[in-house]
Coordinates of C-alpha atoms in Angstrom, one line a residue:
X16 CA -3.0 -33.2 -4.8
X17 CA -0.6 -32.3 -1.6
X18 CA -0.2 -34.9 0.7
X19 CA -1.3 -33.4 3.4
X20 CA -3.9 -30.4 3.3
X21 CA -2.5 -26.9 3.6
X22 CA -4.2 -23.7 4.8
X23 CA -3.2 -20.3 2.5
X24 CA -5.0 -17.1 2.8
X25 CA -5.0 -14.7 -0.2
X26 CA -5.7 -10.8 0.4
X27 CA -7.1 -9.6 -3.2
X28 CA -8.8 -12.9 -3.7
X29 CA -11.4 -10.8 -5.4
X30 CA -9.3 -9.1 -7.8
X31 CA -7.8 -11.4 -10.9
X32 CA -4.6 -12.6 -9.6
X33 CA -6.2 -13.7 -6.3
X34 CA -9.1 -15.6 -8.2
X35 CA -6.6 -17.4 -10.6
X36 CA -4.2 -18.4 -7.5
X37 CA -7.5 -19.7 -5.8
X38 CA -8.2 -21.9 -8.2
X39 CA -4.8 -23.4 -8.6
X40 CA -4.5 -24.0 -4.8
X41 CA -7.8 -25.6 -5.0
X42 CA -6.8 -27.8 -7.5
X43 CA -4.0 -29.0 -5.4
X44 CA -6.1 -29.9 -2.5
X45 CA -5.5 -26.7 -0.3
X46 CA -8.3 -25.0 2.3
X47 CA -8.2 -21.4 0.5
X48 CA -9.3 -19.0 3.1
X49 CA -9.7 -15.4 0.9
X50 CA -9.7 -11.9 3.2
X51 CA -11.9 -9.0 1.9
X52 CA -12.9 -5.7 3.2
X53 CA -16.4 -4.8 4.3
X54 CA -18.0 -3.3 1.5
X55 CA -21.6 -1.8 0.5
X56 CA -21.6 -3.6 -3.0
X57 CA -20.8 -6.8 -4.0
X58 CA -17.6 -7.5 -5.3
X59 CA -17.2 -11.0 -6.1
X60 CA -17.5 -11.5 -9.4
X61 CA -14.5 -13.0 -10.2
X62 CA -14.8 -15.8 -7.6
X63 CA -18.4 -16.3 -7.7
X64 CA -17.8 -19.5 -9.4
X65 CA -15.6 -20.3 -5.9
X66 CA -17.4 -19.4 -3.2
X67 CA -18.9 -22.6 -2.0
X68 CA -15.4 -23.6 -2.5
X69 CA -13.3 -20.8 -0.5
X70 CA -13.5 -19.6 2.8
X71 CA -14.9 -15.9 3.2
X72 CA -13.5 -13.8 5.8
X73 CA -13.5 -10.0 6.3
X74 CA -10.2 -8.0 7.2
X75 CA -8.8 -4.8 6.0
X76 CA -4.6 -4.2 5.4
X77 CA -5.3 -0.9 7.0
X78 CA -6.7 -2.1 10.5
X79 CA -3.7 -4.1 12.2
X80 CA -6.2 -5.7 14.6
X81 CA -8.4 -7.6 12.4
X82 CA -5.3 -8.9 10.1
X83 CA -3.5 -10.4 13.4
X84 CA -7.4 -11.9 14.6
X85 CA -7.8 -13.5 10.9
X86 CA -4.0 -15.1 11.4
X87 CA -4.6 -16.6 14.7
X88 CA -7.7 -17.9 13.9
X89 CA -7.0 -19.0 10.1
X90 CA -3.5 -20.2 11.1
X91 CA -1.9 -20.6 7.9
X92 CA 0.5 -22.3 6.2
X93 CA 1.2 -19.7 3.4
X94 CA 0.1 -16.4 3.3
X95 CA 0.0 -14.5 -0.4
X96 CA -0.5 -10.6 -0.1
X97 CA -2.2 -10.0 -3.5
X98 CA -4.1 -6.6 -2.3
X99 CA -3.1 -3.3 -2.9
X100 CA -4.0 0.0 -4.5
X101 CA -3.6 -1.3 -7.9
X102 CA -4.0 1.3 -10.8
X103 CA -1.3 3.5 -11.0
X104 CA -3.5 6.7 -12.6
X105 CA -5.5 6.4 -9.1
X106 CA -1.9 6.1 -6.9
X107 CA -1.6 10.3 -8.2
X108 CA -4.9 10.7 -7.6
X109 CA -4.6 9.4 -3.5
X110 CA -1.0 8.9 -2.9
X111 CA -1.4 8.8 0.6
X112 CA -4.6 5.9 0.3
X113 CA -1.9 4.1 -1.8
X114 CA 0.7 3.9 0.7
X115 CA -1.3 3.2 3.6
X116 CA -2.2 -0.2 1.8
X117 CA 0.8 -0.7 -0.6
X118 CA 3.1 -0.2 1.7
X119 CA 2.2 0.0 5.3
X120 CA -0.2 -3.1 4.8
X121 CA 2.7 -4.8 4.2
X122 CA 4.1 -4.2 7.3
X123 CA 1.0 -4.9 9.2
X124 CA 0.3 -8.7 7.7
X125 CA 4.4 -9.3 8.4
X126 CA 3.6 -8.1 11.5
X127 CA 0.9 -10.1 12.0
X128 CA 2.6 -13.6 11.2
X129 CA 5.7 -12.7 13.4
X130 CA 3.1 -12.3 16.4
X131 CA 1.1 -15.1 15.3
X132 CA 2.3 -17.4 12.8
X133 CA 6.1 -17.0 12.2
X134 CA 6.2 -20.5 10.8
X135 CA 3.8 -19.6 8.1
X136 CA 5.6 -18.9 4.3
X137 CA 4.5 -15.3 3.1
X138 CA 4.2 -13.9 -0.9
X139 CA 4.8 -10.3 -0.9
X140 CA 3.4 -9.1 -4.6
X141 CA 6.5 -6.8 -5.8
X142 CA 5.5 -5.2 -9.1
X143 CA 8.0 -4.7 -12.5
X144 CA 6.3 -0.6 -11.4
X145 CA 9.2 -0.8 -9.2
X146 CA 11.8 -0.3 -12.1
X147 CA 10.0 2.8 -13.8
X148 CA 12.9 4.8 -15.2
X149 CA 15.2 1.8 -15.7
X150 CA 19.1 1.4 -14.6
X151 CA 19.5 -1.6 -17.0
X152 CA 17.6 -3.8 -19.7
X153 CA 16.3 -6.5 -19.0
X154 CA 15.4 -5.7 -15.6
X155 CA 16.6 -8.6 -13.1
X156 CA 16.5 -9.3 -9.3
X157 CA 19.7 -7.0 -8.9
X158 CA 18.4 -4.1 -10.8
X159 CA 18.1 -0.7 -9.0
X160 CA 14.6 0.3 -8.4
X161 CA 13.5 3.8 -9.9
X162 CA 9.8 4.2 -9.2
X163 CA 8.1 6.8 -11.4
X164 CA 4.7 7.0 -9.5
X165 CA 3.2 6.8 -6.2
X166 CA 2.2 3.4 -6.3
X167 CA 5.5 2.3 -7.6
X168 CA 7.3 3.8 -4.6
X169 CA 5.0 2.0 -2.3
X170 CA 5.9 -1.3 -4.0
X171 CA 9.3 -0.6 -3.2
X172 CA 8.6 -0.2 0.7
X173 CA 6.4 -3.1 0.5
X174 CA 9.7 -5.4 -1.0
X175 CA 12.2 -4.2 1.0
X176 CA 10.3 -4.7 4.4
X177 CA 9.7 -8.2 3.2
X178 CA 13.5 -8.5 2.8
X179 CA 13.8 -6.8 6.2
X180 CA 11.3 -9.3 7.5
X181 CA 13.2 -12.2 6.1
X182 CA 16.5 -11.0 7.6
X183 CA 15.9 -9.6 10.5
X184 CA 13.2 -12.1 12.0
X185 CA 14.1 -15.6 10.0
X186 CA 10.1 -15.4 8.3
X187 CA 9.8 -17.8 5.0
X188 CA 9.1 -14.3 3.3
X189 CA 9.7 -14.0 -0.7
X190 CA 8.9 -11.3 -2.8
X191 CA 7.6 -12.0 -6.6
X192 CA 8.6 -9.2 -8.9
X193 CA 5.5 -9.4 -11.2
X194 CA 5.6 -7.6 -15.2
X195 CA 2.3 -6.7 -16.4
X196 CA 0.3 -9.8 -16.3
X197 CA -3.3 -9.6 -17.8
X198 CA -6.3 -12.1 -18.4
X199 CA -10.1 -11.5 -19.5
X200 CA -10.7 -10.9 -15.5
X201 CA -8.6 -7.9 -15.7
X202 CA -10.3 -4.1 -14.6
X203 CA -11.6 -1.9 -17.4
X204 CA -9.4 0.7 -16.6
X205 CA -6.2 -1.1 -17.4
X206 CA -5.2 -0.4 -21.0
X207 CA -5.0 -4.0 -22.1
X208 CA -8.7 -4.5 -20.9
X209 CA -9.5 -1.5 -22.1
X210 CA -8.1 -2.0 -25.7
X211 CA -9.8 -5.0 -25.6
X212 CA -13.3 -4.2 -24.3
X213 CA -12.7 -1.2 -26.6
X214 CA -12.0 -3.2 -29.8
X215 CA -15.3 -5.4 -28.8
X216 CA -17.8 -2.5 -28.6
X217 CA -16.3 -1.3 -31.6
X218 CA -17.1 -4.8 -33.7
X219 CA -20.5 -5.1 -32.1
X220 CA -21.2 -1.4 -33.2
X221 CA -21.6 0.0 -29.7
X222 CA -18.7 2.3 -30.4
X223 CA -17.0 4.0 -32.8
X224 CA -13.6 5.2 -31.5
X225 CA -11.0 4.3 -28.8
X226 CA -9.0 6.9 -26.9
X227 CA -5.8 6.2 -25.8
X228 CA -2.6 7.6 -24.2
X229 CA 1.0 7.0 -25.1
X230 CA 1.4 4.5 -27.8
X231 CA 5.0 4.2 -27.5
X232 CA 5.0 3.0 -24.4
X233 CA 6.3 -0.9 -24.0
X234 CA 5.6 -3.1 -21.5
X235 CA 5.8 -7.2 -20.8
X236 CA 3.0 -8.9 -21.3
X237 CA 2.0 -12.4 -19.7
X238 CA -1.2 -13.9 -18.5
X239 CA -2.1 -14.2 -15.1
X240 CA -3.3 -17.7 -15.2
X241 CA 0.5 -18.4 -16.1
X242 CA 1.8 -15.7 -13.2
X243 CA 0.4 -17.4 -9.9
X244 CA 1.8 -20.8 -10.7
X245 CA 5.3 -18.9 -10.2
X246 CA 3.7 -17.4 -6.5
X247 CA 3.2 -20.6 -5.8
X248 CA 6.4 -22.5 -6.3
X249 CA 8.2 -19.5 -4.9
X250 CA 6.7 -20.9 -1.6
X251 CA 7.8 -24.2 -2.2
X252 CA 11.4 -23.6 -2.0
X253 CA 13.4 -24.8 0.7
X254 CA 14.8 -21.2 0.9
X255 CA 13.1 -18.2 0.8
X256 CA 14.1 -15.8 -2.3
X257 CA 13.1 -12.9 -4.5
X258 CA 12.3 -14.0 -8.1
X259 CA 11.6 -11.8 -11.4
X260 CA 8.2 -12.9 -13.4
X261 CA 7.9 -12.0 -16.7
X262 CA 7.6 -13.2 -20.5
X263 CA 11.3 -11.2 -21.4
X264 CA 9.4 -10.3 -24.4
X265 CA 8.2 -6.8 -24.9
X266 CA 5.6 -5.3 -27.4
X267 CA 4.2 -1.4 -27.5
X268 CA 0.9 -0.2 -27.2
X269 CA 0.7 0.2 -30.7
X270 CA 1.6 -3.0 -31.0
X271 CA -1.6 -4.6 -28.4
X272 CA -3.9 -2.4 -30.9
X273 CA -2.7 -4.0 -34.0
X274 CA -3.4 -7.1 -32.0
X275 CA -6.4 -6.7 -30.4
X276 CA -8.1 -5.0 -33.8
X277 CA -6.4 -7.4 -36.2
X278 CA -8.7 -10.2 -33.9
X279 CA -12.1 -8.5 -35.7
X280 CA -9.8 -8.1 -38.7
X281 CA -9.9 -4.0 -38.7
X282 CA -7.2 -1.4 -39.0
X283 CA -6.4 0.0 -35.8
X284 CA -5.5 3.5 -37.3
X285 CA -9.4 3.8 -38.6
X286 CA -10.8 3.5 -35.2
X287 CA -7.9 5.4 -32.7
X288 CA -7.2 9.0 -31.2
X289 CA -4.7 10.1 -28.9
X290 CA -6.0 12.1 -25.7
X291 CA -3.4 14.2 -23.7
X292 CA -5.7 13.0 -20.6
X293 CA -4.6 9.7 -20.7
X294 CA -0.7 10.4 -20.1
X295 CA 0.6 9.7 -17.1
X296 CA 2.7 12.6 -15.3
X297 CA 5.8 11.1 -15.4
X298 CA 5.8 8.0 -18.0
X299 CA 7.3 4.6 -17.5
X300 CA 8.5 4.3 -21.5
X301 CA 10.1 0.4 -21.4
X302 CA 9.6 -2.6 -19.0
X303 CA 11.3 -5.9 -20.0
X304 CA 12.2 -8.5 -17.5
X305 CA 14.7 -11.1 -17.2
X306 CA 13.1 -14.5 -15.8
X307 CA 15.7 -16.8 -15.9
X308 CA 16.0 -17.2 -12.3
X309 CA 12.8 -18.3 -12.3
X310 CA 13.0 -20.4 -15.1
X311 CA 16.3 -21.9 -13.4
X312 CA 15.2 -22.2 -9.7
X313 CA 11.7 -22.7 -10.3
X314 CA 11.2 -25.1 -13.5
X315 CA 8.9 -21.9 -14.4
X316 CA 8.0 -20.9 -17.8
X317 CA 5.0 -19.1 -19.3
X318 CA 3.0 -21.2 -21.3
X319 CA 0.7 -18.0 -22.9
X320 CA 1.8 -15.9 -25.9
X321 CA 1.3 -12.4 -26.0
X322 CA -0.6 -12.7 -29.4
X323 CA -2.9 -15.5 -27.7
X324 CA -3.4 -13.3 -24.6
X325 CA -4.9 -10.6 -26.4
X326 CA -7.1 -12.7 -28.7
X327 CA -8.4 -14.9 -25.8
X328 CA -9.5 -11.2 -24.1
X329 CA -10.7 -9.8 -27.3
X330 CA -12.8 -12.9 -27.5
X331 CA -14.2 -12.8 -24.0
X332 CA -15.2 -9.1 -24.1
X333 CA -16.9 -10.1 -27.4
X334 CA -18.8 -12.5 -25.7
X335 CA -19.4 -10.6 -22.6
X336 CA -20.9 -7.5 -24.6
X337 CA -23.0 -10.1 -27.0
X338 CA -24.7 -11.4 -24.4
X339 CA -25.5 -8.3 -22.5
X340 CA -27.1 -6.7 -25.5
X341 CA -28.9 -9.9 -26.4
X342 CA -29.7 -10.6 -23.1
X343 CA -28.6 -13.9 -23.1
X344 CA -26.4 -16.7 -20.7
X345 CA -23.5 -15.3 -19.8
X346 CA -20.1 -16.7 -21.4
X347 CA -18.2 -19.3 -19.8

């Protein structure tokens, strides 16, 4: 518990990072204040388990009045910028959406603490997307950013204002460069969720076939749970910095299917099918990052394996899809 009680506010405290961070600031005694946009449907089911706990209040990253009314009336003492357009398929889809939010958000919330809360410590959430056709292997803090998608190039702007920030107005602002980082909260239409729901139907006999996209293509996988402990002590620093968070492990696509199916003991190769729909326009083909800064400045390590990440989310979506055909509780 923290000595004294702190005040953070989380944009994306519906989505899985922001539910995982609220929790962990929680559990260190914080007032977690989440911001979420007006919307016709209900989308908190990641922290419905939270919301007696965490205070609900409605902004958007496009509308610079309401982010500057939330700051001076939350007033808080760290601010983590968790939303964004997301899913790089949907970036190509509405580049322009994506960088009004990935990008110009940014700029609006900094803007929002200089006028209103300089003193507060801001988490920009920079994305390994950043990299895309990579300069150097591993990827570290000094590696030259080659974004390969709209989203990715948004990312960028979002980092480097947050540097500007930093410099130019003397804001506690750090930017977390984030690998792939994935959990049983994760969307359907990211492919470790959807290898895993996939793999699920296909045990319980709801499907017979996954389709996927480039096999070859190799990312760094960590959990999420693991991921926000490293926003946090970014913001604990007595300096603000930039800081890569990854596993420095890499594994394929091919490689998360002979995972995920060897979990219901199957052969991958019996149940897959490659569709030319699911390749991206311009691929990004191998993401590996270096976290030894972190590991160095911030006494942080993952704790998850990749092989135990994919059988905890094989395992969930197993239970998920059990109970929804037999109509019973939901899992844990």
């Amino acid at each position: 518990m923290t000595d004294v009680t702190k005040t953070a506010l989380i944009t994306g405290v519906t989505g899985q990072d922001g539910s995982y961070l609220a929790e962990l600031l929680l559990g260190k005694g914080y007032r977690v204040v989440g911001m979420v946009r007006r919307l016709s449907m209900d989308n908190f089911g990641r922290i419905r388990h939270l919301l007696e706990k965490v205070e609900i209040v409605h902004g958007d990253l496009l509308d610079q009045i309401s982010l500057l009314d939330i700051v001076s009336r939350v007033m808080p003492d760290e601010v983590y910028n968790l939303a964004a357009m997301s899913f790089v398929p949907t970036s190509w889809k509405q580049p322009v959406l994506t960088a009004e939010f990935t990008a110009l958000g940014v700029t609006r919330m900094l803007e929002a603490l200089r006028l209103s809360a300089p003193r507060a410590r801001f988490y920009q959430a920079s994305s390994s997307e950043m990299f895309g056709k990579v300069r150097e292997t591993p990827q570290s803090e000094l590696t030259p950013f080659y974004p390969r998608s709209p989203y990715g190039v948004a990312k960028v702007y979002g980092h480097w204002i947050t540097v500007n920030y930093r410099e130019s107005y003397n804001l506690y602002a750090c930017s977390g460069i984030l690998f792939n980082h994935e959990s049983p909260r994760r969307g359907l239409e990211f492919v470790t969720r959807k290898v895993t729901d996939g793999v699920a139907r296909i045990k319980l006999g709801l499907a017979r076939e996954l389709r996927m996209g480039n096999l070859a293509a190799k990312r760094d996988w960590g959990f999420a749970g693991d991921y926000v402990d490293a926003m946090w002590r970014m913001l604990q620093q007595d300096e603000p910095d930039d800081f890569v968070v990854a596993t420095g492990e890499t594994h394929s696509v091919e490689r998360l299917l002979e995972v995920a199916f060897g979990c219901v003991d199957l052969d991958w190769r019996e149940h897959v099918s490659i569709d030319s729909a699911f390749l991206r326009p311009a691929e990004v083909d191998y993401l590996v990052g270096d976290p030894s800064k972190a590991h160095r400045v911030l006494g942080w390590t993952p704790r998850v394996s990749f092989e135990r990440l994919v059988q905890m989310m094989v395992e969930a979506d197993i239970c998920r899809l059990s109970a929804e055909v037999q109509a019973g509780p939901p899992c844990a």
